[in-house]
């Protein structure tokens, strides 16, 4: 028999019933018989197998659906008074929105071995959506609309070779040949073909990107706090000779500029139920850049959970007490409702009588 157990039994004999109960609590507490007084959620770790419900904090991804169109290919005046090939088109933004998705860098496991104990029974109901918390009820006894936009962005994309010091007839012939050489017959035919409403069928390039507002989309170049997509990279596929118009194609470049409104974010230090209070960001889409030389095509303010702070709600149990904790969370992980009740347990009332 261990010295600790021998001293405990001696204390029981000397102290009577009251001492026996007190000693039992001490002994059981040291042995871990009663379970945890708090439901524990711990950060996920790749080196540990977690037993319990797993959830993730939410984060925002921006969805941007862009379509570049070429509707007109014709001859137009150049800055030098001669004629260049002109391509007329625009950009359509059919979606510019924020989506909530699980942030796999911030996952938590609600440990199943902390839910029940000898002196209380806990019913725990958890609702998840795509791995993110929607609601949590613990009873212990004794989430931009899509936007359709259209904006002209390049109204005069000219070839590199103006037609100078030639007769009108020769200029017409040269312009036609130049147009075919640079644009190609398929693009010219597509822009000259009209639909039932008399609109040019044209050709287009579509690009859908989904990105974290703290980073740049695929194919965009990061320059300080700016994300740039080179127009030549996008539109050269429409032309037979994209290199001939490389410089002017860059006028159709797109810049994404994000102004971040961040709070100090850190992983929760407590072992309760972690949640996020979101931050926000203003995101602008411009062409060819977001300054005085460009224009803004679209701009939106977005809720960004990963720019916010992490809070913790503790769910504790007490002996001889009935406790209820009800939590509800919004689409972006924010705590929208919290209800706590605490009353003497039925078992405790009976004991008093």
Short mmCIF file of C-alpha atoms in Angstrom, two decimals:
data_model
loop_
_atom_site.label_atom_id
_atom_site.label_comp_id
_atom_site.label_asym_id
_atom_site.label_seq_id
_atom_site.Cartn_x
_atom_site.Cartn_y
_atom_site.Cartn_z
CA UNK A 1 0.00 0.00 0.00
CA UNK A 2 1.37 3.40 -0.95
CA UNK A 3 2.19 5.99 1.66
CA UNK A 4 -0.35 8.41 0.10
CA UNK A 5 -3.21 5.86 0.29
CA UNK A 6 -2.23 4.80 3.86
CA UNK A 7 -2.33 8.41 5.07
CA UNK A 8 -5.65 8.98 3.32
CA UNK A 9 -7.31 5.96 5.02
CA UNK A 10 -5.97 7.09 8.39
CA UNK A 11 -7.56 10.47 7.77
CA UNK A 12 -10.89 8.85 6.93
CA UNK A 13 -11.02 7.03 10.28
CA UNK A 14 -10.11 10.15 12.23
CA UNK A 15 -12.36 12.65 10.46
CA UNK A 16 -15.53 10.63 10.10
CA UNK A 17 -18.00 11.06 7.22
CA UNK A 18 -17.27 14.73 6.46
CA UNK A 19 -13.59 14.03 6.34
CA UNK A 20 -14.22 10.96 4.22
CA UNK A 21 -16.04 12.97 1.59
CA UNK A 22 -13.37 15.64 1.54
CA UNK A 23 -10.61 13.06 1.30
CA UNK A 24 -12.51 11.32 -1.49
CA UNK A 25 -12.61 14.54 -3.50
CA UNK A 26 -8.90 15.04 -3.01
CA UNK A 27 -8.06 11.46 -3.92
CA UNK A 28 -10.40 11.44 -6.92
CA UNK A 29 -9.11 14.79 -8.12
CA UNK A 30 -5.53 13.57 -8.05
CA UNK A 31 -6.46 10.37 -9.83
CA UNK A 32 -8.57 12.18 -12.44
CA UNK A 33 -11.72 10.23 -11.59
CA UNK A 34 -14.13 13.12 -12.08
CA UNK A 35 -13.08 14.21 -15.53
CA UNK A 36 -12.40 17.81 -16.51
CA UNK A 37 -14.40 20.72 -15.15
CA UNK A 38 -14.05 22.33 -18.59
CA UNK A 39 -14.76 21.06 -22.09
CA UNK A 40 -11.39 21.34 -23.76
CA UNK A 41 -10.66 22.23 -27.39
CA UNK A 42 -7.02 22.04 -28.46
CA UNK A 43 -5.29 23.20 -31.67
CA UNK A 44 -4.84 20.45 -34.22
CA UNK A 45 -1.40 18.95 -34.59
CA UNK A 46 -0.16 16.71 -37.40
CA UNK A 47 1.87 14.73 -34.87
CA UNK A 48 -1.11 13.83 -32.66
CA UNK A 49 -4.22 11.76 -33.35
CA UNK A 50 -7.13 13.66 -31.82
CA UNK A 51 -10.20 11.91 -30.40
CA UNK A 52 -13.20 14.21 -30.62
CA UNK A 53 -15.08 16.63 -32.85
CA UNK A 54 -12.85 18.63 -35.20
CA UNK A 55 -13.70 22.07 -36.53
CA UNK A 56 -11.93 24.89 -38.34
CA UNK A 57 -12.11 28.64 -38.04
CA UNK A 58 -13.40 30.34 -41.20
CA UNK A 59 -11.47 32.48 -43.65
CA UNK A 60 -12.45 34.52 -46.70
CA UNK A 61 -11.55 33.85 -50.31
CA UNK A 62 -12.36 36.43 -52.99
CA UNK A 63 -13.89 35.11 -56.22
CA UNK A 64 -13.31 37.22 -59.35
CA UNK A 65 -14.77 36.15 -62.70
CA UNK A 66 -13.23 38.20 -65.54
CA UNK A 67 -13.91 38.06 -69.29
CA UNK A 68 -11.88 40.05 -71.84
CA UNK A 69 -13.74 40.66 -75.12
CA UNK A 70 -12.65 41.76 -78.57
CA UNK A 71 -15.68 42.99 -80.47
CA UNK A 72 -14.23 45.29 -83.16
CA UNK A 73 -11.12 45.04 -85.29
CA UNK A 74 -10.90 47.96 -87.68
CA UNK A 75 -8.75 50.73 -89.06
CA UNK A 76 -8.43 53.90 -87.00
CA UNK A 77 -6.37 57.08 -86.87
CA UNK A 78 -3.00 56.94 -85.15
CA UNK A 79 -1.41 59.68 -83.11
CA UNK A 80 0.83 60.50 -86.06
CA UNK A 81 -2.07 61.14 -88.45
CA UNK A 82 -1.74 57.85 -90.34
CA UNK A 83 -3.68 54.65 -89.66
CA UNK A 84 -3.15 51.75 -87.30
CA UNK A 85 -5.12 48.62 -86.56
CA UNK A 86 -7.59 49.26 -83.73
CA UNK A 87 -9.02 46.56 -81.45
CA UNK A 88 -12.04 47.59 -79.42
CA UNK A 89 -13.35 45.58 -76.49
CA UNK A 90 -13.86 45.54 -72.76
CA UNK A 91 -13.87 43.57 -69.55
CA UNK A 92 -16.92 41.91 -68.05
CA UNK A 93 -16.96 41.09 -64.34
CA UNK A 94 -19.70 38.54 -63.77
CA UNK A 95 -18.76 37.75 -60.16
CA UNK A 96 -16.88 39.69 -57.51
CA UNK A 97 -17.74 38.16 -54.16
CA UNK A 98 -16.41 36.70 -50.92
CA UNK A 99 -16.77 33.06 -49.92
CA UNK A 100 -16.28 31.60 -46.46
CA UNK A 101 -14.19 28.45 -46.31
CA UNK A 102 -12.38 26.51 -43.57
CA UNK A 103 -8.94 27.81 -42.61
CA UNK A 104 -6.94 24.60 -42.29
CA UNK A 105 -4.16 26.46 -40.50
CA UNK A 106 -6.55 27.04 -37.58
CA UNK A 107 -8.19 23.73 -36.68
CA UNK A 108 -9.35 22.59 -33.24
CA UNK A 109 -10.38 19.28 -31.66
CA UNK A 110 -13.00 19.18 -28.89
CA UNK A 111 -11.55 16.40 -26.77
CA UNK A 112 -14.14 13.68 -26.17
CA UNK A 113 -12.54 12.61 -22.86
CA UNK A 114 -13.32 16.04 -21.35
CA UNK A 115 -17.07 15.91 -22.00
CA UNK A 116 -18.21 13.65 -19.14
CA UNK A 117 -17.11 13.03 -15.56
CA UNK A 118 -18.30 10.95 -12.62
CA UNK A 119 -20.14 13.83 -10.97
CA UNK A 120 -21.82 15.33 -14.05
CA UNK A 121 -23.37 14.26 -17.30
CA UNK A 122 -22.93 16.49 -20.34
CA UNK A 123 -24.99 16.49 -23.53
CA UNK A 124 -23.04 18.23 -26.28
CA UNK A 125 -24.69 19.07 -29.61
CA UNK A 126 -22.50 20.59 -32.33
CA UNK A 127 -23.63 21.77 -35.76
CA UNK A 128 -20.98 22.19 -38.47
CA UNK A 129 -21.13 23.50 -42.01
CA UNK A 130 -18.21 22.62 -44.26
CA UNK A 131 -16.15 21.97 -41.14
CA UNK A 132 -16.97 25.34 -39.52
CA UNK A 133 -18.97 25.87 -36.32
CA UNK A 134 -22.59 26.94 -36.72
CA UNK A 135 -23.86 26.24 -33.20
CA UNK A 136 -22.88 24.50 -29.99
CA UNK A 137 -25.22 23.51 -27.14
CA UNK A 138 -23.76 22.03 -23.98
CA UNK A 139 -26.05 20.93 -21.13
CA UNK A 140 -24.38 19.60 -17.99
CA UNK A 141 -26.31 17.98 -15.14
CA UNK A 142 -24.90 17.54 -11.35
CA UNK A 143 -22.08 33.36 -42.75
CA UNK A 144 -22.02 39.67 -51.69
CA UNK A 145 -24.30 39.16 -53.88
CA UNK A 146 -22.85 38.53 -57.17
CA UNK A 147 -22.42 41.63 -59.28
CA UNK A 148 -22.68 42.01 -63.05
CA UNK A 149 -20.47 44.79 -64.32
CA UNK A 150 -19.15 45.92 -67.67
CA UNK A 151 -16.51 48.51 -68.27
CA UNK A 152 -14.64 49.60 -71.36
CA UNK A 153 -10.94 49.35 -70.68
CA UNK A 154 -9.10 49.48 -73.97
CA UNK A 155 -10.59 51.51 -76.79
CA UNK A 156 -7.55 51.87 -78.98
CA UNK A 157 -5.06 49.05 -78.98
CA UNK A 158 -2.94 49.87 -81.99
CA UNK A 159 -0.26 47.98 -83.84
CA UNK A 160 3.32 49.11 -83.66
CA UNK A 161 3.65 50.20 -87.30
CA UNK A 162 1.74 53.35 -88.39
CA UNK A 163 1.08 53.77 -92.11
CA UNK A 164 2.87 56.99 -93.06
CA UNK A 165 3.38 58.85 -96.39
CA UNK A 166 1.21 56.56 -98.49
CA UNK A 167 -1.84 57.16 -100.68
CA UNK A 168 -5.28 56.41 -99.26
CA UNK A 169 -5.66 53.32 -101.46
CA UNK A 170 -2.28 51.94 -100.43
CA UNK A 171 -3.04 52.75 -96.82
CA UNK A 172 -6.32 50.82 -97.04
CA UNK A 173 -4.56 47.79 -98.54
CA UNK A 174 -1.74 47.93 -96.01
CA UNK A 175 -4.15 48.35 -93.10
CA UNK A 176 -6.14 45.31 -94.22
CA UNK A 177 -2.99 43.23 -94.54
CA UNK A 178 -1.69 44.50 -91.23
CA UNK A 179 -4.97 43.68 -89.55
CA UNK A 180 -4.85 40.10 -90.82
CA UNK A 181 -1.18 39.73 -89.91
CA UNK A 182 -1.66 40.85 -86.32
CA UNK A 183 -5.21 39.78 -85.51
CA UNK A 184 -5.65 36.69 -87.65
CA UNK A 185 -8.62 35.74 -89.80
CA UNK A 186 -10.62 33.95 -87.00
CA UNK A 187 -10.69 37.06 -84.81
CA UNK A 188 -11.60 39.32 -87.71
CA UNK A 189 -14.41 37.02 -88.84
CA UNK A 190 -15.73 36.73 -85.28
CA UNK A 191 -15.88 40.51 -84.86
CA UNK A 192 -17.56 40.98 -88.24
CA UNK A 193 -20.21 38.33 -87.52
CA UNK A 194 -23.34 39.75 -85.85
CA UNK A 195 -25.79 38.01 -83.57
CA UNK A 196 -29.61 38.33 -83.77
CA UNK A 197 -29.41 41.69 -81.99
CA UNK A 198 -26.82 43.05 -84.39
CA UNK A 199 -24.01 42.80 -81.84
CA UNK A 200 -20.61 41.49 -82.84
CA UNK A 201 -20.09 37.91 -81.74
CA UNK A 202 -16.44 38.63 -81.04
CA UNK A 203 -13.96 36.46 -79.21
CA UNK A 204 -13.25 36.41 -75.52
CA UNK A 205 -10.92 35.10 -72.87
CA UNK A 206 -12.36 34.17 -69.48
CA UNK A 207 -10.40 33.86 -66.26
CA UNK A 208 -11.87 32.92 -62.86
CA UNK A 209 -9.62 33.37 -59.84
CA UNK A 210 -10.13 32.60 -56.15
CA UNK A 211 -7.64 34.10 -53.76
CA UNK A 212 -6.87 35.00 -50.18
CA UNK A 213 -7.07 38.82 -49.83
CA UNK A 214 -3.68 38.66 -48.10
CA UNK A 215 -2.11 37.20 -51.25
CA UNK A 216 -2.29 37.41 -55.08
CA UNK A 217 -4.25 35.16 -57.44
CA UNK A 218 -2.48 32.69 -59.71
CA UNK A 219 -0.75 34.38 -62.71
CA UNK A 220 -0.81 37.76 -60.97
CA UNK A 221 2.53 39.33 -60.14
CA UNK A 222 2.90 40.68 -56.62
CA UNK A 223 4.41 44.16 -56.49
CA UNK A 224 4.47 45.49 -52.94
CA UNK A 225 0.78 45.61 -51.95
CA UNK A 226 -0.43 45.32 -55.56
CA UNK A 227 -1.33 42.31 -57.73
CA UNK A 228 -0.85 42.80 -61.49
CA UNK A 229 -2.05 40.61 -64.36
CA UNK A 230 -0.29 41.57 -67.61
CA UNK A 231 -2.75 42.22 -70.43
CA UNK A 232 -0.40 40.67 -72.95
CA UNK A 233 -0.48 37.41 -70.99
CA UNK A 234 -4.26 37.35 -71.29
CA UNK A 235 -4.99 38.75 -74.74
CA UNK A 236 -2.07 37.58 -76.86
CA UNK A 237 -3.91 34.28 -77.28
CA UNK A 238 -6.60 36.13 -79.25
CA UNK A 239 -4.12 37.53 -81.74
CA UNK A 240 -2.14 35.83 -84.46
CA UNK A 241 0.88 37.96 -83.58
CA UNK A 242 0.59 39.01 -79.97
CA UNK A 243 4.20 40.17 -79.84
CA UNK A 244 3.54 42.83 -82.51
CA UNK A 245 1.05 44.52 -80.20
CA UNK A 246 2.72 43.62 -76.88
CA UNK A 247 3.08 47.16 -75.61
CA UNK A 248 -0.49 48.20 -76.32
CA UNK A 249 -1.92 44.91 -75.06
CA UNK A 250 -0.53 45.81 -71.68
CA UNK A 251 -3.10 48.58 -71.56
CA UNK A 252 -5.60 45.83 -70.84
CA UNK A 253 -3.72 44.76 -67.71
CA UNK A 254 -5.67 44.32 -64.49
CA UNK A 255 -4.57 45.37 -61.01
CA UNK A 256 -6.08 44.17 -57.75
CA UNK A 257 -5.44 46.47 -54.81
CA UNK A 258 -6.38 45.43 -51.29
CA UNK A 259 -6.57 47.73 -48.29
CA UNK A 260 -6.47 45.52 -45.21
CA UNK A 261 -8.13 46.37 -41.92
CA UNK A 262 -6.41 43.91 -39.62
CA UNK A 263 -6.58 43.37 -35.88
CA UNK A 264 -3.83 41.68 -33.93
CA UNK A 265 -4.54 38.00 -34.56
CA UNK A 266 -3.03 35.13 -32.62
CA UNK A 267 -3.92 31.58 -31.76
CA UNK A 268 -6.09 31.22 -28.71
CA UNK A 269 -4.12 30.65 -25.52
CA UNK A 270 -7.07 29.20 -23.59
CA UNK A 271 -8.43 25.69 -24.09
CA UNK A 272 -12.07 26.66 -24.57
CA UNK A 273 -14.09 26.92 -27.79
CA UNK A 274 -12.16 29.19 -30.16
CA UNK A 275 -13.95 31.49 -32.63
CA UNK A 276 -13.12 34.49 -34.79
CA UNK A 277 -14.24 38.10 -34.71
CA UNK A 278 -13.66 39.12 -38.34
CA UNK A 279 -11.66 41.98 -39.79
CA UNK A 280 -12.32 43.46 -43.23
CA UNK A 281 -10.72 44.59 -46.48
CA UNK A 282 -11.47 46.93 -49.34
CA UNK A 283 -10.66 45.31 -52.70
CA UNK A 284 -10.45 47.29 -55.96
CA UNK A 285 -10.15 45.93 -59.49
CA UNK A 286 -8.64 48.45 -61.91
CA UNK A 287 -7.27 48.66 -65.43
CA UNK A 288 -4.54 49.02 -66.28
CA UNK A 289 -3.65 50.14 -62.74
CA UNK A 290 -5.21 51.71 -59.65
CA UNK A 291 -3.89 55.24 -60.02
CA UNK A 292 -4.63 58.42 -61.90
CA UNK A 293 -3.63 56.77 -65.19
CA UNK A 294 -6.14 53.94 -64.75
CA UNK A 295 -9.74 53.44 -63.84
CA UNK A 296 -11.61 51.43 -61.23
CA UNK A 297 -13.74 48.68 -62.73
CA UNK A 298 -15.16 47.37 -59.45
CA UNK A 299 -14.66 47.88 -55.71
CA UNK A 300 -16.12 46.17 -52.66
CA UNK A 301 -15.71 45.95 -48.91
CA UNK A 302 -15.45 42.35 -47.74
CA UNK A 303 -15.62 40.64 -44.36
CA UNK A 304 -12.32 38.84 -43.75
CA UNK A 305 -12.26 36.56 -40.67
CA UNK A 306 -8.51 35.87 -40.92
CA UNK A 307 -7.85 39.61 -40.47
CA UNK A 308 -9.68 39.60 -37.13
CA UNK A 309 -9.05 38.30 -33.63
CA UNK A 310 -9.54 34.90 -32.01
CA UNK A 311 -11.71 34.70 -28.91
CA UNK A 312 -12.42 31.80 -26.57
CA UNK A 313 -15.58 30.75 -24.74
CA UNK A 314 -15.02 28.48 -21.74
CA UNK A 315 -17.62 25.79 -21.08
CA UNK A 316 -17.25 24.77 -17.46
CA UNK A 317 -19.11 22.33 -15.23
CA UNK A 318 -19.56 22.42 -11.46
CA UNK A 319 -20.51 19.69 -9.05
CA UNK A 320 -24.13 19.89 -7.81
CA UNK A 321 -24.91 22.41 -10.57
CA UNK A 322 -26.92 22.18 -13.80
CA UNK A 323 -25.28 24.40 -16.43
CA UNK A 324 -26.30 25.16 -20.00
CA UNK A 325 -24.17 26.93 -22.62
CA UNK A 326 -25.66 27.86 -25.99
CA UNK A 327 -23.50 29.42 -28.71
CA UNK A 328 -24.41 30.43 -32.25
CA UNK A 329 -22.03 31.64 -34.93
CA UNK A 330 -22.55 33.71 -38.08
CA UNK A 331 -21.48 32.97 -41.64
CA UNK A 332 -18.04 34.48 -41.03
CA UNK A 333 -17.41 32.71 -37.73
CA UNK A 334 -18.48 35.61 -35.51
CA UNK A 335 -20.27 34.83 -32.24
CA UNK A 336 -23.89 35.97 -32.78
CA UNK A 337 -25.57 34.54 -29.70
CA UNK A 338 -24.39 33.29 -26.32
CA UNK A 339 -26.60 32.05 -23.49
CA UNK A 340 -25.44 30.72 -20.13
CA UNK A 341 -27.64 29.31 -17.35
CA UNK A 342 -26.63 27.89 -14.00
CA UNK A 343 -28.91 26.32 -11.38
CA UNK A 344 -28.62 23.94 -8.46
CA UNK A 345 -28.94 20.39 -9.67
CA UNK A 346 -31.92 18.20 -8.78
CA UNK A 347 -29.54 15.81 -7.08
CA UNK A 348 -28.24 18.60 -4.88
CA UNK A 349 -31.79 19.69 -3.95
CA UNK A 350 -32.72 16.16 -2.97
CA UNK A 351 -29.56 15.92 -0.91
CA UNK A 352 -30.47 19.07 1.01
CA UNK A 353 -33.90 17.72 1.84
#
